[in-house]
PDB file of C-alpha atoms and ligand atoms in Angstrom:
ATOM      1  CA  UNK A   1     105.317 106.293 101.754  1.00 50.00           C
ATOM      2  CA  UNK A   2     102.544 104.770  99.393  1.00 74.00           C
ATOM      3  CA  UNK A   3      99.574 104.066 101.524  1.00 88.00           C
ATOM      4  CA  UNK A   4      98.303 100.931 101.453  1.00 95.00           C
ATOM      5  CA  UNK A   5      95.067  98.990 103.008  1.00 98.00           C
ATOM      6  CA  UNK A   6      96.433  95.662 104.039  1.00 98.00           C
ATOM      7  CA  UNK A   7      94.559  92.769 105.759  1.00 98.00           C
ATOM      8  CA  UNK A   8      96.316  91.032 108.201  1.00 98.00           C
ATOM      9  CA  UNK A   9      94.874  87.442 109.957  1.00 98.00           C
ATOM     10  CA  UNK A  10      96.807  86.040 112.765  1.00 98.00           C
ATOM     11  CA  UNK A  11      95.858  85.355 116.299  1.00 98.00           C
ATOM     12  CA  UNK A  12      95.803  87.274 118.861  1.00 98.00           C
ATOM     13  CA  UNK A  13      97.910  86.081 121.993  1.00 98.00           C
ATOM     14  CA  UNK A  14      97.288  88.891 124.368  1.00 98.00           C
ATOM     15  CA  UNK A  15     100.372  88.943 126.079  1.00 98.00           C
ATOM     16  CA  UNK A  16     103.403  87.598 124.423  1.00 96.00           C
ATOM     17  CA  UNK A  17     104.633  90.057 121.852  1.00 97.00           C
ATOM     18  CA  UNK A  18     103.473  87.940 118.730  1.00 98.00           C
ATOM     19  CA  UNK A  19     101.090  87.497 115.812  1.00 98.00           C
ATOM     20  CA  UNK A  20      98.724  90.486 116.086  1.00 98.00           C
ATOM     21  CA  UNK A  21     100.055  92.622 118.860  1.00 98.00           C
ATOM     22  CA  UNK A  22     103.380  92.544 116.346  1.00 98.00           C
ATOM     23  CA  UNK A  23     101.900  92.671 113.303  1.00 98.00           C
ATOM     24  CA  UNK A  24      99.659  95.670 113.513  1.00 98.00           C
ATOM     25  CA  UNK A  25     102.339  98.091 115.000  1.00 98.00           C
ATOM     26  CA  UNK A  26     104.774  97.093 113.007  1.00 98.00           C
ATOM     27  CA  UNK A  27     102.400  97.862 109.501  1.00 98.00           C
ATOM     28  CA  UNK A  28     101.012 100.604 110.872  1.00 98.00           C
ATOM     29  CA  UNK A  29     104.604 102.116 111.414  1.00 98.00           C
ATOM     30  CA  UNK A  30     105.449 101.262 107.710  1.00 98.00           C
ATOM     31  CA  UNK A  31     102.556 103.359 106.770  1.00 97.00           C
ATOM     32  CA  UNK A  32      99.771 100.934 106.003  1.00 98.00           C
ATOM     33  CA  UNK A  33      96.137 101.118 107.096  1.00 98.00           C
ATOM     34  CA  UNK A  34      96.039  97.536 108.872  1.00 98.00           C
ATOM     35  CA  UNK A  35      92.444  95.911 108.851  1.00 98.00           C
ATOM     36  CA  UNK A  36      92.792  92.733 110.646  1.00 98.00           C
ATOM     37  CA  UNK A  37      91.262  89.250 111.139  1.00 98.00           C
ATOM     38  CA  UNK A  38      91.573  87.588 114.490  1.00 98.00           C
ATOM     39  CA  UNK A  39      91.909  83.684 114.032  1.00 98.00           C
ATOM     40  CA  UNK A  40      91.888  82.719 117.281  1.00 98.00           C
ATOM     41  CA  UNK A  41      92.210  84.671 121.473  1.00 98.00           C
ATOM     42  CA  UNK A  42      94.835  83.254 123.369  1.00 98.00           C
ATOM     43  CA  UNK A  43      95.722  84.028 126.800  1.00 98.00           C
ATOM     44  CA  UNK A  44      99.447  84.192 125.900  1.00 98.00           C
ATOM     45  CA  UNK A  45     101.354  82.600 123.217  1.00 97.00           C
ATOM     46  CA  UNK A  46     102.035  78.406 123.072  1.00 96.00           C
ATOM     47  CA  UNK A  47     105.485  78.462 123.517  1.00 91.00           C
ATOM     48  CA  UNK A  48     107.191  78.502 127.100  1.00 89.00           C
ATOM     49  CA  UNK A  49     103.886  79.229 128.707  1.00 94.00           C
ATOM     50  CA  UNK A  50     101.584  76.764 130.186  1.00 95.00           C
ATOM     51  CA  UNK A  51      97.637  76.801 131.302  1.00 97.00           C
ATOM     52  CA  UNK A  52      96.992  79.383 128.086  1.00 97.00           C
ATOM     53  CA  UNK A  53      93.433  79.823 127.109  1.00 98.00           C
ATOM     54  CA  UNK A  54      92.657  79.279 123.405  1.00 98.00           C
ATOM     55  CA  UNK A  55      89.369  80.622 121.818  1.00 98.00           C
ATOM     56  CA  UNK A  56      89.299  79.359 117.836  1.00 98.00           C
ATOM     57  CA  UNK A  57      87.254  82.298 116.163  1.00 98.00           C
ATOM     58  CA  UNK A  58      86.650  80.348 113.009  1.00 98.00           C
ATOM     59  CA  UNK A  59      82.623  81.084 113.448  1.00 98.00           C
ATOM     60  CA  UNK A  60      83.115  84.280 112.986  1.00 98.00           C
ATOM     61  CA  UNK A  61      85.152  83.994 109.745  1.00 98.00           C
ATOM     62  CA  UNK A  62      82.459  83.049 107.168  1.00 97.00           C
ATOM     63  CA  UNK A  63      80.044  86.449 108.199  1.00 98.00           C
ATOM     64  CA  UNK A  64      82.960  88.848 108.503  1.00 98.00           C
ATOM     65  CA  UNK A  65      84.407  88.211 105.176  1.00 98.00           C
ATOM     66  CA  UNK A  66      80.549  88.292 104.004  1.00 98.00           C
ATOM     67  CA  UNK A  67      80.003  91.740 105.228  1.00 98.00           C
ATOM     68  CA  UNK A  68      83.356  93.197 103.387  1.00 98.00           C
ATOM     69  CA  UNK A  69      82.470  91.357 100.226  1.00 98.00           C
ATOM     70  CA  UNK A  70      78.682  93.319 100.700  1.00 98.00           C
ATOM     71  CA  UNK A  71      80.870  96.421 101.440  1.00 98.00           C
ATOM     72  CA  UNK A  72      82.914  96.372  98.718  1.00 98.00           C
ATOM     73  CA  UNK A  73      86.219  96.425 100.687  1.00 98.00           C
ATOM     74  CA  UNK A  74      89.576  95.328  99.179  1.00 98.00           C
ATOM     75  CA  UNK A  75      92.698  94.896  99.904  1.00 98.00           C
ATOM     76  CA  UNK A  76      96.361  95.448  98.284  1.00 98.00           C
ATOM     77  CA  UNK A  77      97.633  92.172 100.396  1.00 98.00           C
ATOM     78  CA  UNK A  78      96.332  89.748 102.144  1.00 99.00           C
ATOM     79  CA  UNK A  79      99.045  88.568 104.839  1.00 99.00           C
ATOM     80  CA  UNK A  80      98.595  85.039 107.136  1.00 98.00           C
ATOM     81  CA  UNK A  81     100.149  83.857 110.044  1.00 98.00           C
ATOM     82  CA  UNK A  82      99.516  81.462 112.960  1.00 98.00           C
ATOM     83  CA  UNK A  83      95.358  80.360 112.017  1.00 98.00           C
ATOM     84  CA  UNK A  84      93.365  78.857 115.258  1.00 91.00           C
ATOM     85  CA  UNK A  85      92.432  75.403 113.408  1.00 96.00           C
ATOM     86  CA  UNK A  86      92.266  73.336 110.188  1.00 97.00           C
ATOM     87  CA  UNK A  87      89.140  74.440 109.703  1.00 96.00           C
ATOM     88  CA  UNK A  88      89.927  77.971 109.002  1.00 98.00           C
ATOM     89  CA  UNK A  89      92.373  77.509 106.608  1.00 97.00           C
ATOM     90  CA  UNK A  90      89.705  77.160 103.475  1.00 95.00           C
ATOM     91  CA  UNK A  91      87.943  80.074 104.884  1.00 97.00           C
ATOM     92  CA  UNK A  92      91.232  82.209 104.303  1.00 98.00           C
ATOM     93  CA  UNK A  93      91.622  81.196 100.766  1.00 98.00           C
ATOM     94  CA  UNK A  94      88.390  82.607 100.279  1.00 97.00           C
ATOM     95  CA  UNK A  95      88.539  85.726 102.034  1.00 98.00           C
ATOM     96  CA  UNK A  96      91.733  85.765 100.000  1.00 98.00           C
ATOM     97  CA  UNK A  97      89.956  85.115  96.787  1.00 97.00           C
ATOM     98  CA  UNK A  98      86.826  87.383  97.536  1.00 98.00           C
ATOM     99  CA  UNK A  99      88.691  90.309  98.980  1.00 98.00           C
ATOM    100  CA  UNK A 100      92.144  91.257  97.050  1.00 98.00           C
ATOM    101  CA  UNK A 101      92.230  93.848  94.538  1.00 98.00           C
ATOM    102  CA  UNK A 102      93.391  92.774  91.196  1.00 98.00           C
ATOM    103  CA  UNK A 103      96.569  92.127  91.361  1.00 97.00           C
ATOM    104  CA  UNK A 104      97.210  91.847  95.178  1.00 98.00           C
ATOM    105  CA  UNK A 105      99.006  89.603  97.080  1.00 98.00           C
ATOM    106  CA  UNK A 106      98.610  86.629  98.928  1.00 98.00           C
ATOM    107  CA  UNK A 107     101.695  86.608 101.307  1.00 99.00           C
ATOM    108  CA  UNK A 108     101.709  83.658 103.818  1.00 99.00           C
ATOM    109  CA  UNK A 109     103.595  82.857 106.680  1.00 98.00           C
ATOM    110  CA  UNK A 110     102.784  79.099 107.815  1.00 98.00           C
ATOM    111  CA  UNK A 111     103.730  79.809 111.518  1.00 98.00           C
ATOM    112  CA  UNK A 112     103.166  76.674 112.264  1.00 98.00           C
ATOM    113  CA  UNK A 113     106.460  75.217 113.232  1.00 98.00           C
ATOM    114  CA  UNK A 114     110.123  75.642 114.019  1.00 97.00           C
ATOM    115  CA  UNK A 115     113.314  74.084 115.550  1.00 96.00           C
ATOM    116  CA  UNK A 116     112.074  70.399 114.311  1.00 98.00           C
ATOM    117  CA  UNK A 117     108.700  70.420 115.915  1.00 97.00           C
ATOM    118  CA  UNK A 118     104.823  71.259 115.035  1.00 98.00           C
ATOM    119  CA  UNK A 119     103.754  74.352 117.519  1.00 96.00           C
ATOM    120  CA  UNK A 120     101.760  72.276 120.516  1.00 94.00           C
ATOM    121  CA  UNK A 121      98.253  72.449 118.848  1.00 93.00           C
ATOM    122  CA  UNK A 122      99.046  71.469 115.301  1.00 97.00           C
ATOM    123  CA  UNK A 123      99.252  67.878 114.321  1.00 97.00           C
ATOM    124  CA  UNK A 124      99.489  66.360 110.395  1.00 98.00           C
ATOM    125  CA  UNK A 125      95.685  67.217 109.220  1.00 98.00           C
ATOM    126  CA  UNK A 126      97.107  71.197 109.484  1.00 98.00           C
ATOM    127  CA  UNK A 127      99.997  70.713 107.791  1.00 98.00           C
ATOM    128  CA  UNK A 128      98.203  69.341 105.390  1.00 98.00           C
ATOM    129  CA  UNK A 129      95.412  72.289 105.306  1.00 98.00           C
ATOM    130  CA  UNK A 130      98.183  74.546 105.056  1.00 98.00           C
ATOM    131  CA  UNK A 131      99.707  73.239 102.028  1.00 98.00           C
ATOM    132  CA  UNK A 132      96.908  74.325  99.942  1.00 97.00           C
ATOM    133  CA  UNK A 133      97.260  77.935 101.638  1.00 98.00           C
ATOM    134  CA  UNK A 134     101.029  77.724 100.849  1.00 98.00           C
ATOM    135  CA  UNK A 135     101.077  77.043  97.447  1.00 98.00           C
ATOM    136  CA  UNK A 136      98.354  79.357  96.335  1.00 98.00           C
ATOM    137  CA  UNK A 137     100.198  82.467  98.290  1.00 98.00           C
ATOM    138  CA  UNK A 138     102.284  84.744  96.207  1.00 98.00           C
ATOM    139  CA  UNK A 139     104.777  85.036  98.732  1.00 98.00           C
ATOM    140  CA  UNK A 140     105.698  82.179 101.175  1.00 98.00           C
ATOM    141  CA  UNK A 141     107.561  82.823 103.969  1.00 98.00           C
ATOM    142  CA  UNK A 142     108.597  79.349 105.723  1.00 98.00           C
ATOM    143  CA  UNK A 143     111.861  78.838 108.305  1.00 98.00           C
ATOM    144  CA  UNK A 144     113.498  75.538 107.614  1.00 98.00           C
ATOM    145  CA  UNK A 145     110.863  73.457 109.800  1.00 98.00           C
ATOM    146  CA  UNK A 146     108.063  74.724 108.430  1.00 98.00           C
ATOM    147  CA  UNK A 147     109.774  74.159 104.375  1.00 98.00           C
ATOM    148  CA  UNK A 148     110.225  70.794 105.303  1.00 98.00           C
ATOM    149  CA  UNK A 149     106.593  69.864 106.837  1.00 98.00           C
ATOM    150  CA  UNK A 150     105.075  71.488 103.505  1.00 98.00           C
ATOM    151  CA  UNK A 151     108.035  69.404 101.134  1.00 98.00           C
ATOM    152  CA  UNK A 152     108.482  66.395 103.227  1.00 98.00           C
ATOM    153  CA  UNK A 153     111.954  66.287 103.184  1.00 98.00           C
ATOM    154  CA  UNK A 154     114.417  65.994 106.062  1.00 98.00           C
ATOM    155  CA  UNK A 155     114.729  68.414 108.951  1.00 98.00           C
ATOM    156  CA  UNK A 156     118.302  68.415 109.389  1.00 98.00           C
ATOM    157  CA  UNK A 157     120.180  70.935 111.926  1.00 95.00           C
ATOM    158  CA  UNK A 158     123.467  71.034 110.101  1.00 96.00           C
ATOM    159  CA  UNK A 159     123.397  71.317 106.377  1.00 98.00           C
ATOM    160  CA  UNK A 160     125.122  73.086 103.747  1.00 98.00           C
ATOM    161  CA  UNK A 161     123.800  75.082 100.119  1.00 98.00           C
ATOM    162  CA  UNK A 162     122.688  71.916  98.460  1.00 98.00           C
ATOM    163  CA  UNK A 163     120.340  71.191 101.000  1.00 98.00           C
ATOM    164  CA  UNK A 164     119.021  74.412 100.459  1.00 98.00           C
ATOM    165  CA  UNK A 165     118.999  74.630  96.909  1.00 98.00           C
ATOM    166  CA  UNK A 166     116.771  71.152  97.254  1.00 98.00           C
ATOM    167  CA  UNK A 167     114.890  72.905  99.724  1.00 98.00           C
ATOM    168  CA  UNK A 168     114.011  75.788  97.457  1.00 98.00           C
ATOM    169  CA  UNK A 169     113.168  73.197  94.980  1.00 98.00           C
ATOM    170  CA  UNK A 170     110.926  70.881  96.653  1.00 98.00           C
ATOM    171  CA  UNK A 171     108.848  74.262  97.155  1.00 98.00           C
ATOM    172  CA  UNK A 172     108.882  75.024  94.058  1.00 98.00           C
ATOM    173  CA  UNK A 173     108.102  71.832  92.775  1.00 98.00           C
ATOM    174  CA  UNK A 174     104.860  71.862  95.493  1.00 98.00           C
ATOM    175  CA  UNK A 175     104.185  75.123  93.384  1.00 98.00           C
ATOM    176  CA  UNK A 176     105.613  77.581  95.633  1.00 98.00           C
ATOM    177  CA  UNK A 177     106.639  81.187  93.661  1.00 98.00           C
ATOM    178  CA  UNK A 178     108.222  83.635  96.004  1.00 98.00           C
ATOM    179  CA  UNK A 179     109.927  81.696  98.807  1.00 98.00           C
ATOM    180  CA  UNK A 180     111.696  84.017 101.717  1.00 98.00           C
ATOM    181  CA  UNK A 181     113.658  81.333 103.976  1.00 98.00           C
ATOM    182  CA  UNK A 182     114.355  82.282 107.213  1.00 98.00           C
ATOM    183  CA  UNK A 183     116.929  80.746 109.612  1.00 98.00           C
ATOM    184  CA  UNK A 184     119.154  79.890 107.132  1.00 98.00           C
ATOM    185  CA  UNK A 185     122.930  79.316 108.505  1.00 98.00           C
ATOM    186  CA  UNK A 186     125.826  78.228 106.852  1.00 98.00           C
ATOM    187  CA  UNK A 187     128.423  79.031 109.966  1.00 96.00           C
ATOM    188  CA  UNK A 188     128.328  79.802 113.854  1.00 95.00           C
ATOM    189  CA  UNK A 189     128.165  83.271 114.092  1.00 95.00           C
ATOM    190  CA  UNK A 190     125.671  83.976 111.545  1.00 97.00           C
ATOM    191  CA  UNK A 191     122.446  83.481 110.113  1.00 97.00           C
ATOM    192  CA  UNK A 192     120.754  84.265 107.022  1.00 98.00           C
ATOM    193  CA  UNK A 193     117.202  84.710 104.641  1.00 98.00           C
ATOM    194  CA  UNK A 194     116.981  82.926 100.835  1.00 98.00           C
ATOM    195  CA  UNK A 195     115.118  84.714  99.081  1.00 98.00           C
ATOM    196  CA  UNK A 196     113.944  82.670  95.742  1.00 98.00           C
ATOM    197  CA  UNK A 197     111.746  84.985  92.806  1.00 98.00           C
ATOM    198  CA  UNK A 198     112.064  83.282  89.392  1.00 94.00           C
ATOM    199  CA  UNK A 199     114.981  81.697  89.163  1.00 94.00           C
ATOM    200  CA  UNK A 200     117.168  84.023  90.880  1.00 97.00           C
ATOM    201  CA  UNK A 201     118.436  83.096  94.637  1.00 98.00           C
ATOM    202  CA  UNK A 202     119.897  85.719  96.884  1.00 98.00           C
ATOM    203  CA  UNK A 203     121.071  85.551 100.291  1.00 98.00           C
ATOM    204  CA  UNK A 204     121.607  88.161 102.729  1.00 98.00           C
ATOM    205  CA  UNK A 205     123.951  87.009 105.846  1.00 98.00           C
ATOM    206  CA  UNK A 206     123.604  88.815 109.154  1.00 97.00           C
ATOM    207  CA  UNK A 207     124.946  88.372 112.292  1.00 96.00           C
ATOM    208  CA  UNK A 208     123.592  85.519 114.646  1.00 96.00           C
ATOM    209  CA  UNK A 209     123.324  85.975 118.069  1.00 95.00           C
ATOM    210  CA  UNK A 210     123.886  83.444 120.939  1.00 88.00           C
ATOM    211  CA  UNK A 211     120.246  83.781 122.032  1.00 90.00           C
ATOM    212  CA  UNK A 212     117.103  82.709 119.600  1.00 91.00           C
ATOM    213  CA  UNK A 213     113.650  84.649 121.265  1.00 94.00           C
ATOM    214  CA  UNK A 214     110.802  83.919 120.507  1.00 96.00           C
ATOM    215  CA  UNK A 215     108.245  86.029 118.040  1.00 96.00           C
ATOM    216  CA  UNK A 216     110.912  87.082 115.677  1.00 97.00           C
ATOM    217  CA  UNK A 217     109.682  85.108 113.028  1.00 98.00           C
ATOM    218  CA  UNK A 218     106.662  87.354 113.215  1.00 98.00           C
ATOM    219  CA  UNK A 219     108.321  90.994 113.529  1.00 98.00           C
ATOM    220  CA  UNK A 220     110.570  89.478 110.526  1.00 98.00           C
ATOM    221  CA  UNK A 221     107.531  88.856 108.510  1.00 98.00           C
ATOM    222  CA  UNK A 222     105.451  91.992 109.406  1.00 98.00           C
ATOM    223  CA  UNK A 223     108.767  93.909 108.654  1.00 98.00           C
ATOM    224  CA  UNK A 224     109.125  92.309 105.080  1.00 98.00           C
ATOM    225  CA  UNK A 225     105.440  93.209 104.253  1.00 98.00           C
ATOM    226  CA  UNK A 226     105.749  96.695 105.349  1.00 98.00           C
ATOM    227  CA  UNK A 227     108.907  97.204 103.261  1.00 98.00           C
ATOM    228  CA  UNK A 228     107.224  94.971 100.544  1.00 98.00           C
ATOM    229  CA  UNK A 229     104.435  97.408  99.839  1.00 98.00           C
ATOM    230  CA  UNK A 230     105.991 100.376 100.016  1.00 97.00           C
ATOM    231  CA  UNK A 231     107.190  99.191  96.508  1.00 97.00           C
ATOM    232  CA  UNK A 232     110.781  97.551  97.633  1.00 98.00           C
ATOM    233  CA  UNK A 233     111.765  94.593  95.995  1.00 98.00           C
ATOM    234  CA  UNK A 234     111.332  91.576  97.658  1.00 98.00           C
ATOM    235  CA  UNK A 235     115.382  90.710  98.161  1.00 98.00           C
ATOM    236  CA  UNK A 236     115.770  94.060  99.654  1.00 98.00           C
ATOM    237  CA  UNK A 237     112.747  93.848 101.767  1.00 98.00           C
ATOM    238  CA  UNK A 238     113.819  90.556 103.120  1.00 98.00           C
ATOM    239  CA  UNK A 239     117.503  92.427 104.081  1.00 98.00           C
ATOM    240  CA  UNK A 240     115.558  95.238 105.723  1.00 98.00           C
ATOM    241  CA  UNK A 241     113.432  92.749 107.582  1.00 98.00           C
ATOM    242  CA  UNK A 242     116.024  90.595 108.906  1.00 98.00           C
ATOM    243  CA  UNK A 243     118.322  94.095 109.984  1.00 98.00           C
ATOM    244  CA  UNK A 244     115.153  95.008 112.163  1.00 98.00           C
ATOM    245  CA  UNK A 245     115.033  91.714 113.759  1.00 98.00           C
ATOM    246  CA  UNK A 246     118.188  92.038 114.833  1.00 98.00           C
ATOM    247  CA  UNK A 247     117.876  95.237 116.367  1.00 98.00           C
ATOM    248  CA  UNK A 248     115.016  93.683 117.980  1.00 98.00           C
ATOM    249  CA  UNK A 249     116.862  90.910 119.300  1.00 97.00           C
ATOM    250  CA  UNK A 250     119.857  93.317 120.337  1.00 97.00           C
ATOM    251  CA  UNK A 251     117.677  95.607 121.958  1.00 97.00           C
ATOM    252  CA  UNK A 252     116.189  92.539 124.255  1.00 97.00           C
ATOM    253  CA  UNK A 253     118.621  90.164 124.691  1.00 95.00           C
ATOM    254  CA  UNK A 254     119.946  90.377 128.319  1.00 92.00           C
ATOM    255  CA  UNK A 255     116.795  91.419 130.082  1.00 93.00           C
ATOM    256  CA  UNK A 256     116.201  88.738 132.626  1.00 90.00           C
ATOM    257  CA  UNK A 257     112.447  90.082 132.673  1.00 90.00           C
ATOM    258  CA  UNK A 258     111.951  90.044 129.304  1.00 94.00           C
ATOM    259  CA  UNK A 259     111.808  86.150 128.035  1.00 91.00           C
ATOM    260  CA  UNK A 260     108.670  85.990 126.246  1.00 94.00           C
ATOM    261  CA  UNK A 261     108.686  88.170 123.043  1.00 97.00           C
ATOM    262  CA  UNK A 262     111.214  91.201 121.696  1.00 98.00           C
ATOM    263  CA  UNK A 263     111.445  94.724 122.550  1.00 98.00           C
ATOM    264  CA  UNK A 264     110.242  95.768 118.660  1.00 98.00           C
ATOM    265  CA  UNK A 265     108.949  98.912 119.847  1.00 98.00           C
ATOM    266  CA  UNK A 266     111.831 101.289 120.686  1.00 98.00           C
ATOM    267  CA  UNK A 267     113.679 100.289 117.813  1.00 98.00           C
ATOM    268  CA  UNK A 268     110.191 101.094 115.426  1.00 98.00           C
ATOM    269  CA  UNK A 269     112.224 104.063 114.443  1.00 98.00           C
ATOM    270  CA  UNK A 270     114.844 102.649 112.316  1.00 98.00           C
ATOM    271  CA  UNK A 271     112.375 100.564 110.582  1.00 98.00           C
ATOM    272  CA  UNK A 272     110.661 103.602 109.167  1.00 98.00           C
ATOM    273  CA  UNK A 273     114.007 105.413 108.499  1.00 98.00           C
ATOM    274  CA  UNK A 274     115.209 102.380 106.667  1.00 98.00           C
ATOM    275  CA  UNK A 275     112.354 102.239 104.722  1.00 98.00           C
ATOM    276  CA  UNK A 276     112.294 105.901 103.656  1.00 97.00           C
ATOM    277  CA  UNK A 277     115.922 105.145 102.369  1.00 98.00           C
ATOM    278  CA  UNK A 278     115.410 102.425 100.536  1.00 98.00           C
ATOM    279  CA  UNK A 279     112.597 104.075  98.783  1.00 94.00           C
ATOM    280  CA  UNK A 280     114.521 107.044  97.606  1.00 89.00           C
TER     281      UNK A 280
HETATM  282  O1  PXL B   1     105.045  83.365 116.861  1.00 91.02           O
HETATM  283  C1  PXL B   1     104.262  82.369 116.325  1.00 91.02           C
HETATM  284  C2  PXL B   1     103.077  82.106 117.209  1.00 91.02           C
HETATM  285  C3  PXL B   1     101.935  82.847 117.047  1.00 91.02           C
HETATM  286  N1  PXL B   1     100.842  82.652 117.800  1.00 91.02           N
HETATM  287  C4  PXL B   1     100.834  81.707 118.753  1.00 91.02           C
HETATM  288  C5  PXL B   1     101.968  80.918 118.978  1.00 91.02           C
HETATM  289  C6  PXL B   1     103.111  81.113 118.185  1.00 91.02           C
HETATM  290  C7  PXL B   1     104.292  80.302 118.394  1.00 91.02           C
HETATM  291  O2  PXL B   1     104.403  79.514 119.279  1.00 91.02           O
HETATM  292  O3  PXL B   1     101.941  80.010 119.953  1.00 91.02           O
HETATM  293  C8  PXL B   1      99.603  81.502 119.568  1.00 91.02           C
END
């Protein structure tokens, strides 16, 4: 595997199985060195828990990013997910600016929404904040929610390609590049990713099961950046992401006790072997 020194800046909800606690393992296991960014501390995640405790780290943003520009550190990518506030959002860009090699890439995953609905503790001034983010990144990886908060269109449960061919366009329109679409289903029984470089638009189907849980959109996104820089194209990284979700999912689903996050861990092993085969 090439090695890599990725930066990673995502919250960290310290039970949950999201954001940091994903992303980090999951890199690391790809065979990246992993420096990370904390947005904000959370007790647990926002979704199906109540009474959480949320500390916004934004403060510390403008010395941190300081000290590595001093240091001379850089990074291959720069990868977003779930930021504590509006107010960190411009801080991002220019950690993102300051701190990439030439060449590296901004890959952002807005994290901000999904079934229909803002997460609780975002309202319109982030959606807003995170257009800018969007549209800069290199790589955008939005579900259908989040595509439509940064487009403005519709949020429509049932649709069929033209939708998302308008979709894919409004984003690109907005000044998106890369686009990886998550949660895209034509049918019952299973689900899919776009994936939109140039003008070329694949889709990879896989099967959908009954259950949704929550955190996957972060193992799929940690999953597609560690297949991403070990040099696999992005189509292919997005097929390898989205097969290691659903092992994730599989390897979960079922477990009264387990209702909170996926069980990405025991499963960390065919991630890596995929990876080694798609490289070869
Ligand atoms: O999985 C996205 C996510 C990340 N971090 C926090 C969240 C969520 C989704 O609800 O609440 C704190």
């Amino acid at each position: 595997m090439s090695y890599k020194r990725l930066l990673t800046i995502q919250d960290i909800s310290c039970v949950g199985q999201c954001s940091l606690t994903v992303a980090l393992p999951i890199l690391s296991a790809c065979g990246h060195e992993t420096a990370i960014l904390p947005s904000a501390v959370l007790s647990t995640h926002t979704s199906g828990f109540t009474g959480f405790t949320f500390r916004d780290l934004v403060e510390d943003m403008p010395a941190i990013g300081a000290h590595w520009v001093k240091e001379g550190i850089r990074f291959a990518a720069v990868y977003t997910g779930y930021l504590g506030s509006v107010g960190q959002v411009d801080y991002v860009r220019r950690i993102m600016s300051t701190t990439l090699e030439d060449g590296g890439l901004r890959i952002v995953d807005p994290a901000m929404a999904d079934n229909g609905k803002l997460y609780p503790l975002f309202g319109q001034d982030y959606v807003e904040a995170m257009k800018n983010l969007c549209f800069e990144s290199d790589i955008l990886l939005p579900n259908i929610t989040e595509a439509c908060y940064l487009t403005g269109m519709e949020y429509r449960t049932e649709y069929d390609e033209g939708y998302i061919r308008d979709l894919l366009g409004a984003l690109r329109a907005a000044g998106a590049k890369t686009v990886v679409l998550t949660g895209v289903s034509y049918e019952p029984t299973t689900t899919g990713v776009v994936v939109m470089e140039g003008d070329e638009v694949t889709y990879y189907r896989h099967r959908r099961l009954s259950q949704s849980c929550h955190g996957t959109g972060d193992v799929y996104a940690s999953a597609f950046v560690g297949a991403l820089m070990n040099g696999i194209p992005a189509a292919t990284a997005a097929a390898v992401a989205a097969d290691y979700t659903v092992a994730c999912m599989e390897n979960t689903v079922g477990d009264p006790n387990h209702t909170y996050g996926v069980k990405f861990e025991p499963v960390l092993g065919r991630l890596i072997e995929r990876i080694a085969t798609e490289r070869a």
